Amino acid sequence: MHAYLITAKPGPIRRLLTTIRTWTVRLLAALAMTLLGLLVLAIRCTRPVVNYLAVRAVWLEAWASKVTGLPQVGAVVGEGLTDEFMREFRKHARPTQTAGSTR
């Protein structure tokens, strides 16, 4: 039960301002959700394109390595990133759990 039911109701201007504020917040929330939905949709739509370009880049690098006889740069960089990830993972792993445990 609202206190103004016992005493006096708010004036028409105050009720109008409350209604405007409520609908403004609702519209802003709907706009934010719509924008976030569009962002997620755009990211999901571009993901297959990025995957395709990555596969083509790896193929092109392998072809160029075969033609020129130079080593693949991606393999060297990837190996370094993998080693760094493993070092970081082992550093922050819980001491009671090992990487090969089945629990």
Short mmCIF file of N, CA, C and O in Angstrom, two decimals:
data_model
loop_
_atom_site.label_atom_id
_atom_site.label_comp_id
_atom_site.label_asym_id
_atom_site.label_seq_id
_atom_site.Cartn_x
_atom_site.Cartn_y
_atom_site.Cartn_z
N MET A 1 0.84 -1.17 0.00
CA MET A 1 0.00 0.00 0.00
C MET A 1 0.89 1.24 0.00
O MET A 1 1.83 1.32 0.78
N HIS A 2 0.62 2.16 -0.89
CA HIS A 2 1.42 3.38 -0.97
C HIS A 2 0.97 4.39 0.07
O HIS A 2 -0.22 4.47 0.40
N ALA A 3 1.90 5.16 0.56
CA ALA A 3 1.60 6.16 1.58
C ALA A 3 0.63 7.22 1.06
O ALA A 3 -0.19 7.73 1.80
N TYR A 4 0.68 7.52 -0.22
CA TYR A 4 -0.18 8.60 -0.71
C TYR A 4 -1.64 8.18 -0.80
O TYR A 4 -2.52 9.00 -1.00
N LEU A 5 -1.93 6.90 -0.65
CA LEU A 5 -3.33 6.48 -0.63
C LEU A 5 -3.99 6.91 0.68
O LEU A 5 -5.20 7.11 0.74
N ILE A 6 -3.19 7.03 1.70
CA ILE A 6 -3.71 7.46 2.99
C ILE A 6 -3.78 8.98 3.04
O ILE A 6 -4.77 9.56 3.49
N THR A 7 -2.74 9.62 2.55
CA THR A 7 -2.69 11.09 2.62
C THR A 7 -3.13 11.67 1.29
O THR A 7 -4.24 11.44 0.86
N ALA A 8 -2.25 12.37 0.63
CA ALA A 8 -2.61 13.02 -0.64
C ALA A 8 -1.86 12.37 -1.79
O ALA A 8 -0.72 11.94 -1.64
N LYS A 9 -2.49 12.30 -2.97
CA LYS A 9 -1.85 11.77 -4.15
C LYS A 9 -0.88 12.80 -4.69
O LYS A 9 -1.07 14.00 -4.52
N PRO A 10 0.18 12.33 -5.41
CA PRO A 10 1.07 13.29 -6.06
C PRO A 10 0.30 14.03 -7.16
O PRO A 10 -0.65 13.49 -7.74
N GLY A 11 0.74 15.22 -7.43
CA GLY A 11 0.07 16.04 -8.43
C GLY A 11 0.22 15.47 -9.83
O GLY A 11 1.03 14.57 -10.08
N PRO A 12 -0.55 15.98 -10.77
CA PRO A 12 -0.50 15.45 -12.14
C PRO A 12 0.86 15.66 -12.80
O PRO A 12 1.30 14.82 -13.58
N ILE A 13 1.55 16.72 -12.48
CA ILE A 13 2.88 16.96 -13.08
C ILE A 13 3.88 15.92 -12.56
O ILE A 13 4.66 15.36 -13.33
N ARG A 14 3.81 15.66 -11.28
CA ARG A 14 4.74 14.67 -10.71
C ARG A 14 4.45 13.27 -11.26
O ARG A 14 5.37 12.50 -11.56
N ARG A 15 3.18 12.91 -11.42
CA ARG A 15 2.83 11.61 -12.00
C ARG A 15 3.28 11.53 -13.46
O ARG A 15 3.77 10.50 -13.91
N LEU A 16 3.15 12.63 -14.20
CA LEU A 16 3.60 12.67 -15.59
C LEU A 16 5.11 12.49 -15.67
O LEU A 16 5.62 11.72 -16.50
N LEU A 17 5.84 13.19 -14.80
CA LEU A 17 7.31 13.06 -14.79
C LEU A 17 7.73 11.63 -14.43
O LEU A 17 8.69 11.10 -14.99
N THR A 18 7.03 11.01 -13.50
CA THR A 18 7.35 9.63 -13.12
C THR A 18 7.10 8.68 -14.29
O THR A 18 7.90 7.79 -14.57
N THR A 19 6.00 8.90 -15.00
CA THR A 19 5.70 8.07 -16.16
C THR A 19 6.75 8.25 -17.26
O THR A 19 7.22 7.28 -17.86
N ILE A 20 7.13 9.49 -17.50
CA ILE A 20 8.15 9.77 -18.52
C ILE A 20 9.47 9.11 -18.14
O ILE A 20 10.14 8.50 -18.97
N ARG A 21 9.85 9.22 -16.86
CA ARG A 21 11.10 8.63 -16.41
C ARG A 21 11.06 7.10 -16.56
O ARG A 21 12.02 6.49 -17.04
N THR A 22 9.96 6.49 -16.20
CA THR A 22 9.83 5.03 -16.29
C THR A 22 9.96 4.57 -17.74
O THR A 22 10.70 3.63 -18.04
N TRP A 23 9.26 5.23 -18.65
CA TRP A 23 9.31 4.82 -20.06
C TRP A 23 10.66 5.14 -20.69
O TRP A 23 11.11 4.41 -21.58
N THR A 24 11.31 6.19 -20.23
CA THR A 24 12.65 6.50 -20.75
C THR A 24 13.63 5.39 -20.37
O THR A 24 14.42 4.94 -21.20
N VAL A 25 13.57 4.94 -19.13
CA VAL A 25 14.46 3.86 -18.69
C VAL A 25 14.16 2.58 -19.46
O VAL A 25 15.07 1.87 -19.89
N ARG A 26 12.88 2.28 -19.67
CA ARG A 26 12.51 1.08 -20.42
C ARG A 26 13.02 1.15 -21.86
O ARG A 26 13.54 0.17 -22.40
N LEU A 27 12.86 2.30 -22.50
CA LEU A 27 13.32 2.45 -23.88
C LEU A 27 14.85 2.37 -23.98
O LEU A 27 15.39 1.77 -24.91
N LEU A 28 15.54 2.98 -23.02
CA LEU A 28 17.02 2.90 -23.02
C LEU A 28 17.49 1.45 -22.81
O LEU A 28 18.45 1.01 -23.43
N ALA A 29 16.80 0.72 -21.94
CA ALA A 29 17.16 -0.68 -21.72
C ALA A 29 16.92 -1.50 -22.99
O ALA A 29 17.75 -2.33 -23.37
N ALA A 30 15.80 -1.26 -23.65
CA ALA A 30 15.51 -1.98 -24.90
C ALA A 30 16.54 -1.62 -25.97
O ALA A 30 16.98 -2.50 -26.73
N LEU A 31 16.93 -0.36 -26.04
CA LEU A 31 17.94 0.05 -27.02
C LEU A 31 19.29 -0.61 -26.73
O LEU A 31 19.95 -1.09 -27.65
N ALA A 32 19.67 -0.66 -25.46
CA ALA A 32 20.95 -1.30 -25.10
C ALA A 32 20.92 -2.79 -25.46
O ALA A 32 21.90 -3.32 -26.01
N MET A 33 19.81 -3.47 -25.17
CA MET A 33 19.72 -4.90 -25.50
C MET A 33 19.74 -5.12 -27.01
O MET A 33 20.35 -6.07 -27.50
N THR A 34 19.09 -4.22 -27.75
CA THR A 34 19.09 -4.34 -29.21
C THR A 34 20.49 -4.15 -29.78
O THR A 34 20.93 -4.91 -30.65
N LEU A 35 21.21 -3.15 -29.27
CA LEU A 35 22.58 -2.90 -29.76
C LEU A 35 23.50 -4.07 -29.42
O LEU A 35 24.33 -4.48 -30.25
N LEU A 36 23.37 -4.62 -28.22
CA LEU A 36 24.20 -5.77 -27.86
C LEU A 36 23.84 -6.99 -28.72
O LEU A 36 24.73 -7.74 -29.13
N GLY A 37 22.57 -7.17 -29.01
CA GLY A 37 22.16 -8.27 -29.88
C GLY A 37 22.72 -8.12 -31.28
O GLY A 37 23.17 -9.09 -31.89
N LEU A 38 22.71 -6.89 -31.80
CA LEU A 38 23.28 -6.65 -33.13
C LEU A 38 24.79 -6.90 -33.14
O LEU A 38 25.33 -7.42 -34.11
N LEU A 39 25.46 -6.53 -32.05
CA LEU A 39 26.90 -6.77 -31.96
C LEU A 39 27.19 -8.27 -31.96
O LEU A 39 28.09 -8.74 -32.67
N VAL A 40 26.44 -9.03 -31.17
CA VAL A 40 26.64 -10.49 -31.13
C VAL A 40 26.34 -11.10 -32.49
O VAL A 40 27.08 -11.98 -32.97
N LEU A 41 25.29 -10.64 -33.14
CA LEU A 41 24.96 -11.15 -34.47
C LEU A 41 26.08 -10.87 -35.47
O LEU A 41 26.46 -11.74 -36.26
N ALA A 42 26.62 -9.66 -35.43
CA ALA A 42 27.71 -9.31 -36.35
C ALA A 42 28.94 -10.18 -36.09
O ALA A 42 29.58 -10.66 -37.04
N ILE A 43 29.26 -10.42 -34.83
CA ILE A 43 30.42 -11.26 -34.51
C ILE A 43 30.19 -12.70 -34.98
O ILE A 43 31.06 -13.33 -35.56
N ARG A 44 28.98 -13.20 -34.75
CA ARG A 44 28.68 -14.58 -35.17
C ARG A 44 28.67 -14.71 -36.69
O ARG A 44 29.04 -15.75 -37.23
N CYS A 45 28.25 -13.68 -37.38
CA CYS A 45 28.22 -13.75 -38.85
C CYS A 45 29.63 -13.67 -39.45
O CYS A 45 29.88 -14.25 -40.51
N THR A 46 30.53 -12.94 -38.81
CA THR A 46 31.89 -12.81 -39.37
C THR A 46 32.80 -13.96 -38.96
O THR A 46 33.86 -14.13 -39.56
N ARG A 47 32.40 -14.78 -38.00
CA ARG A 47 33.27 -15.86 -37.54
C ARG A 47 33.61 -16.86 -38.64
O ARG A 47 34.79 -17.23 -38.78
N PRO A 48 32.66 -17.33 -39.45
CA PRO A 48 33.04 -18.26 -40.52
C PRO A 48 34.00 -17.62 -41.54
O PRO A 48 34.89 -18.30 -42.07
N VAL A 49 33.83 -16.34 -41.79
CA VAL A 49 34.72 -15.65 -42.73
C VAL A 49 36.14 -15.61 -42.16
O VAL A 49 37.12 -15.88 -42.87
N VAL A 50 36.25 -15.29 -40.88
CA VAL A 50 37.57 -15.25 -40.24
C VAL A 50 38.20 -16.63 -40.24
O VAL A 50 39.40 -16.78 -40.52
N ASN A 51 37.41 -17.67 -39.95
CA ASN A 51 37.95 -19.03 -39.98
C ASN A 51 38.43 -19.41 -41.38
O ASN A 51 39.50 -20.01 -41.54
N TYR A 52 37.67 -19.06 -42.40
CA TYR A 52 38.06 -19.36 -43.77
C TYR A 52 39.36 -18.64 -44.13
O TYR A 52 40.27 -19.23 -44.72
N LEU A 53 39.44 -17.35 -43.76
CA LEU A 53 40.66 -16.59 -44.07
C LEU A 53 41.87 -17.15 -43.33
O LEU A 53 42.98 -17.18 -43.88
N ALA A 54 41.66 -17.63 -42.10
CA ALA A 54 42.77 -18.22 -41.35
C ALA A 54 43.26 -19.50 -42.02
O ALA A 54 44.47 -19.73 -42.14
N VAL A 55 42.32 -20.33 -42.47
CA VAL A 55 42.71 -21.57 -43.16
C VAL A 55 43.45 -21.25 -44.45
O VAL A 55 44.48 -21.86 -44.78
N ARG A 56 42.96 -20.28 -45.20
CA ARG A 56 43.63 -19.88 -46.45
C ARG A 56 45.02 -19.31 -46.17
O ARG A 56 45.96 -19.55 -46.93
N ALA A 57 45.17 -18.55 -45.08
CA ALA A 57 46.48 -17.98 -44.74
C ALA A 57 47.47 -19.09 -44.39
O ALA A 57 48.64 -19.04 -44.79
N VAL A 58 47.01 -20.09 -43.66
CA VAL A 58 47.89 -21.22 -43.32
C VAL A 58 48.29 -21.98 -44.58
O VAL A 58 49.45 -22.36 -44.77
N TRP A 59 47.32 -22.19 -45.47
CA TRP A 59 47.62 -22.88 -46.72
C TRP A 59 48.63 -22.07 -47.56
O TRP A 59 49.58 -22.63 -48.12
N LEU A 60 48.41 -20.76 -47.63
CA LEU A 60 49.33 -19.91 -48.40
C LEU A 60 50.72 -19.92 -47.80
O LEU A 60 51.73 -19.96 -48.52
N GLU A 61 50.79 -19.91 -46.47
CA GLU A 61 52.09 -19.94 -45.82
C GLU A 61 52.79 -21.27 -46.09
O GLU A 61 54.01 -21.30 -46.34
N ALA A 62 52.06 -22.36 -46.05
CA ALA A 62 52.66 -23.67 -46.33
C ALA A 62 53.14 -23.74 -47.77
O ALA A 62 54.24 -24.25 -48.05
N TRP A 63 52.35 -23.21 -48.69
CA TRP A 63 52.76 -23.21 -50.10
C TRP A 63 54.01 -22.35 -50.30
O TRP A 63 54.95 -22.77 -50.98
N ALA A 64 54.03 -21.16 -49.69
CA ALA A 64 55.19 -20.28 -49.83
C ALA A 64 56.43 -20.91 -49.21
O ALA A 64 57.55 -20.77 -49.73
N SER A 65 56.25 -21.61 -48.10
CA SER A 65 57.39 -22.28 -47.47
C SER A 65 57.92 -23.38 -48.36
O SER A 65 59.14 -23.57 -48.47
N LYS A 66 57.04 -24.10 -49.02
CA LYS A 66 57.47 -25.18 -49.90
C LYS A 66 58.20 -24.63 -51.12
O LYS A 66 59.23 -25.16 -51.53
N VAL A 67 57.70 -23.52 -51.66
CA VAL A 67 58.30 -22.94 -52.86
C VAL A 67 59.65 -22.29 -52.56
O VAL A 67 60.62 -22.48 -53.28
N THR A 68 59.72 -21.55 -51.46
CA THR A 68 60.95 -20.82 -51.14
C THR A 68 61.95 -21.62 -50.35
O THR A 68 63.13 -21.30 -50.32
N GLY A 69 61.49 -22.66 -49.65
CA GLY A 69 62.40 -23.45 -48.82
C GLY A 69 62.63 -22.85 -47.45
O GLY A 69 63.40 -23.37 -46.66
N LEU A 70 61.98 -21.73 -47.15
CA LEU A 70 62.11 -21.10 -45.84
C LEU A 70 61.14 -21.76 -44.86
O LEU A 70 60.10 -22.26 -45.26
N PRO A 71 61.48 -21.74 -43.55
CA PRO A 71 60.57 -22.35 -42.58
C PRO A 71 59.29 -21.53 -42.42
O PRO A 71 59.28 -20.33 -42.70
N GLN A 72 58.25 -22.19 -41.96
CA GLN A 72 56.97 -21.49 -41.74
C GLN A 72 57.06 -20.64 -40.47
O GLN A 72 57.44 -21.13 -39.41
N VAL A 73 56.70 -19.38 -40.59
CA VAL A 73 56.77 -18.46 -39.45
C VAL A 73 55.66 -18.78 -38.46
O VAL A 73 55.86 -18.73 -37.25
N GLY A 74 54.47 -19.12 -38.96
CA GLY A 74 53.34 -19.42 -38.08
C GLY A 74 53.62 -20.57 -37.14
O GLY A 74 53.20 -20.55 -35.99
N ALA A 75 54.32 -21.58 -37.60
CA ALA A 75 54.64 -22.73 -36.75
C ALA A 75 55.58 -22.32 -35.62
O ALA A 75 55.41 -22.74 -34.48
N VAL A 76 56.55 -21.47 -35.93
CA VAL A 76 57.50 -21.02 -34.90
C VAL A 76 56.79 -20.16 -33.86
O VAL A 76 56.96 -20.34 -32.66
N VAL A 77 55.95 -19.24 -34.33
CA VAL A 77 55.21 -18.37 -33.41
C VAL A 77 54.23 -19.19 -32.59
O VAL A 77 54.10 -19.02 -31.37
N GLY A 78 53.53 -20.11 -33.24
CA GLY A 78 52.58 -20.95 -32.53
C GLY A 78 53.24 -21.83 -31.48
O GLY A 78 52.70 -22.01 -30.39
N GLU A 79 54.43 -22.33 -31.79
CA GLU A 79 55.15 -23.15 -30.81
C GLU A 79 55.54 -22.32 -29.59
O GLU A 79 55.40 -22.76 -28.46
N GLY A 80 55.99 -21.09 -29.84
CA GLY A 80 56.35 -20.21 -28.73
C GLY A 80 55.15 -19.86 -27.87
O GLY A 80 55.23 -19.84 -26.63
N LEU A 81 54.01 -19.59 -28.51
CA LEU A 81 52.80 -19.28 -27.75
C LEU A 81 52.33 -20.47 -26.93
O LEU A 81 51.89 -20.33 -25.79
N THR A 82 52.44 -21.66 -27.50
CA THR A 82 52.04 -22.87 -26.78
C THR A 82 52.92 -23.09 -25.57
O THR A 82 52.43 -23.40 -24.48
N ASP A 83 54.22 -22.92 -25.74
CA ASP A 83 55.14 -23.08 -24.60
C ASP A 83 54.84 -22.08 -23.50
O ASP A 83 54.82 -22.42 -22.31
N GLU A 84 54.60 -20.82 -23.88
CA GLU A 84 54.30 -19.79 -22.89
C GLU A 84 52.98 -20.09 -22.17
O GLU A 84 52.87 -19.92 -20.96
N PHE A 85 51.98 -20.56 -22.91
CA PHE A 85 50.71 -20.91 -22.30
C PHE A 85 50.89 -22.04 -21.29
O PHE A 85 50.31 -22.01 -20.20
N MET A 86 51.65 -23.05 -21.65
CA MET A 86 51.87 -24.18 -20.74
C MET A 86 52.60 -23.74 -19.48
O MET A 86 52.26 -24.17 -18.37
N ARG A 87 53.61 -22.87 -19.62
CA ARG A 87 54.31 -22.37 -18.44
C ARG A 87 53.35 -21.59 -17.54
O ARG A 87 53.35 -21.76 -16.32
N GLU A 88 52.53 -20.73 -18.11
CA GLU A 88 51.59 -19.93 -17.34
C GLU A 88 50.54 -20.82 -16.68
O GLU A 88 50.16 -20.60 -15.53
N PHE A 89 50.06 -21.83 -17.40
CA PHE A 89 49.06 -22.73 -16.85
C PHE A 89 49.61 -23.50 -15.66
O PHE A 89 48.94 -23.63 -14.64
N ARG A 90 50.81 -23.99 -15.78
CA ARG A 90 51.40 -24.76 -14.68
C ARG A 90 51.70 -23.87 -13.48
O ARG A 90 51.62 -24.32 -12.35
N LYS A 91 52.02 -22.61 -13.74
CA LYS A 91 52.33 -21.69 -12.65
C LYS A 91 51.08 -21.40 -11.81
O LYS A 91 51.15 -21.30 -10.60
N HIS A 92 49.92 -21.30 -12.46
CA HIS A 92 48.69 -20.93 -11.75
C HIS A 92 47.80 -22.12 -11.42
O HIS A 92 46.72 -21.93 -10.87
N ALA A 93 48.24 -23.34 -11.75
CA ALA A 93 47.42 -24.51 -11.46
C ALA A 93 47.41 -24.76 -9.95
O ALA A 93 48.37 -24.44 -9.23
N ARG A 94 46.32 -25.34 -9.48
CA ARG A 94 46.25 -25.68 -8.06
C ARG A 94 47.24 -26.78 -7.75
O ARG A 94 47.39 -27.74 -8.52
N PRO A 95 47.93 -26.70 -6.61
CA PRO A 95 48.97 -27.70 -6.31
C PRO A 95 48.39 -29.09 -6.09
O PRO A 95 49.08 -30.07 -6.26
N THR A 96 47.11 -29.23 -5.72
CA THR A 96 46.54 -30.57 -5.45
C THR A 96 46.11 -31.26 -6.72
O THR A 96 45.80 -32.43 -6.70
N GLN A 97 46.07 -30.54 -7.83
CA GLN A 97 45.58 -31.14 -9.08
C GLN A 97 46.66 -31.05 -10.13
O GLN A 97 47.22 -30.00 -10.37
N THR A 98 46.93 -32.15 -10.80
CA THR A 98 47.92 -32.14 -11.87
C THR A 98 47.21 -32.08 -13.21
O THR A 98 46.01 -32.33 -13.29
N ALA A 99 47.95 -31.79 -14.24
CA ALA A 99 47.36 -31.65 -15.57
C ALA A 99 46.80 -32.96 -16.09
O ALA A 99 45.84 -32.98 -16.84
N GLY A 100 47.34 -34.10 -15.67
CA GLY A 100 46.90 -35.38 -16.19
C GLY A 100 45.89 -36.10 -15.30
O GLY A 100 45.53 -37.23 -15.57
N SER A 101 45.42 -35.46 -14.24
CA SER A 101 44.50 -36.16 -13.33
C SER A 101 43.13 -36.31 -13.96
O SER A 101 42.71 -35.51 -14.78
N THR A 102 42.43 -37.35 -13.56
CA THR A 102 41.12 -37.61 -14.13
C THR A 102 40.00 -37.06 -13.25
O THR A 102 38.84 -37.21 -13.57
N ARG A 103 40.31 -36.47 -12.15
CA ARG A 103 39.30 -35.93 -11.25
C ARG A 103 38.84 -34.58 -11.62
O ARG A 103 39.39 -33.73 -12.09
#
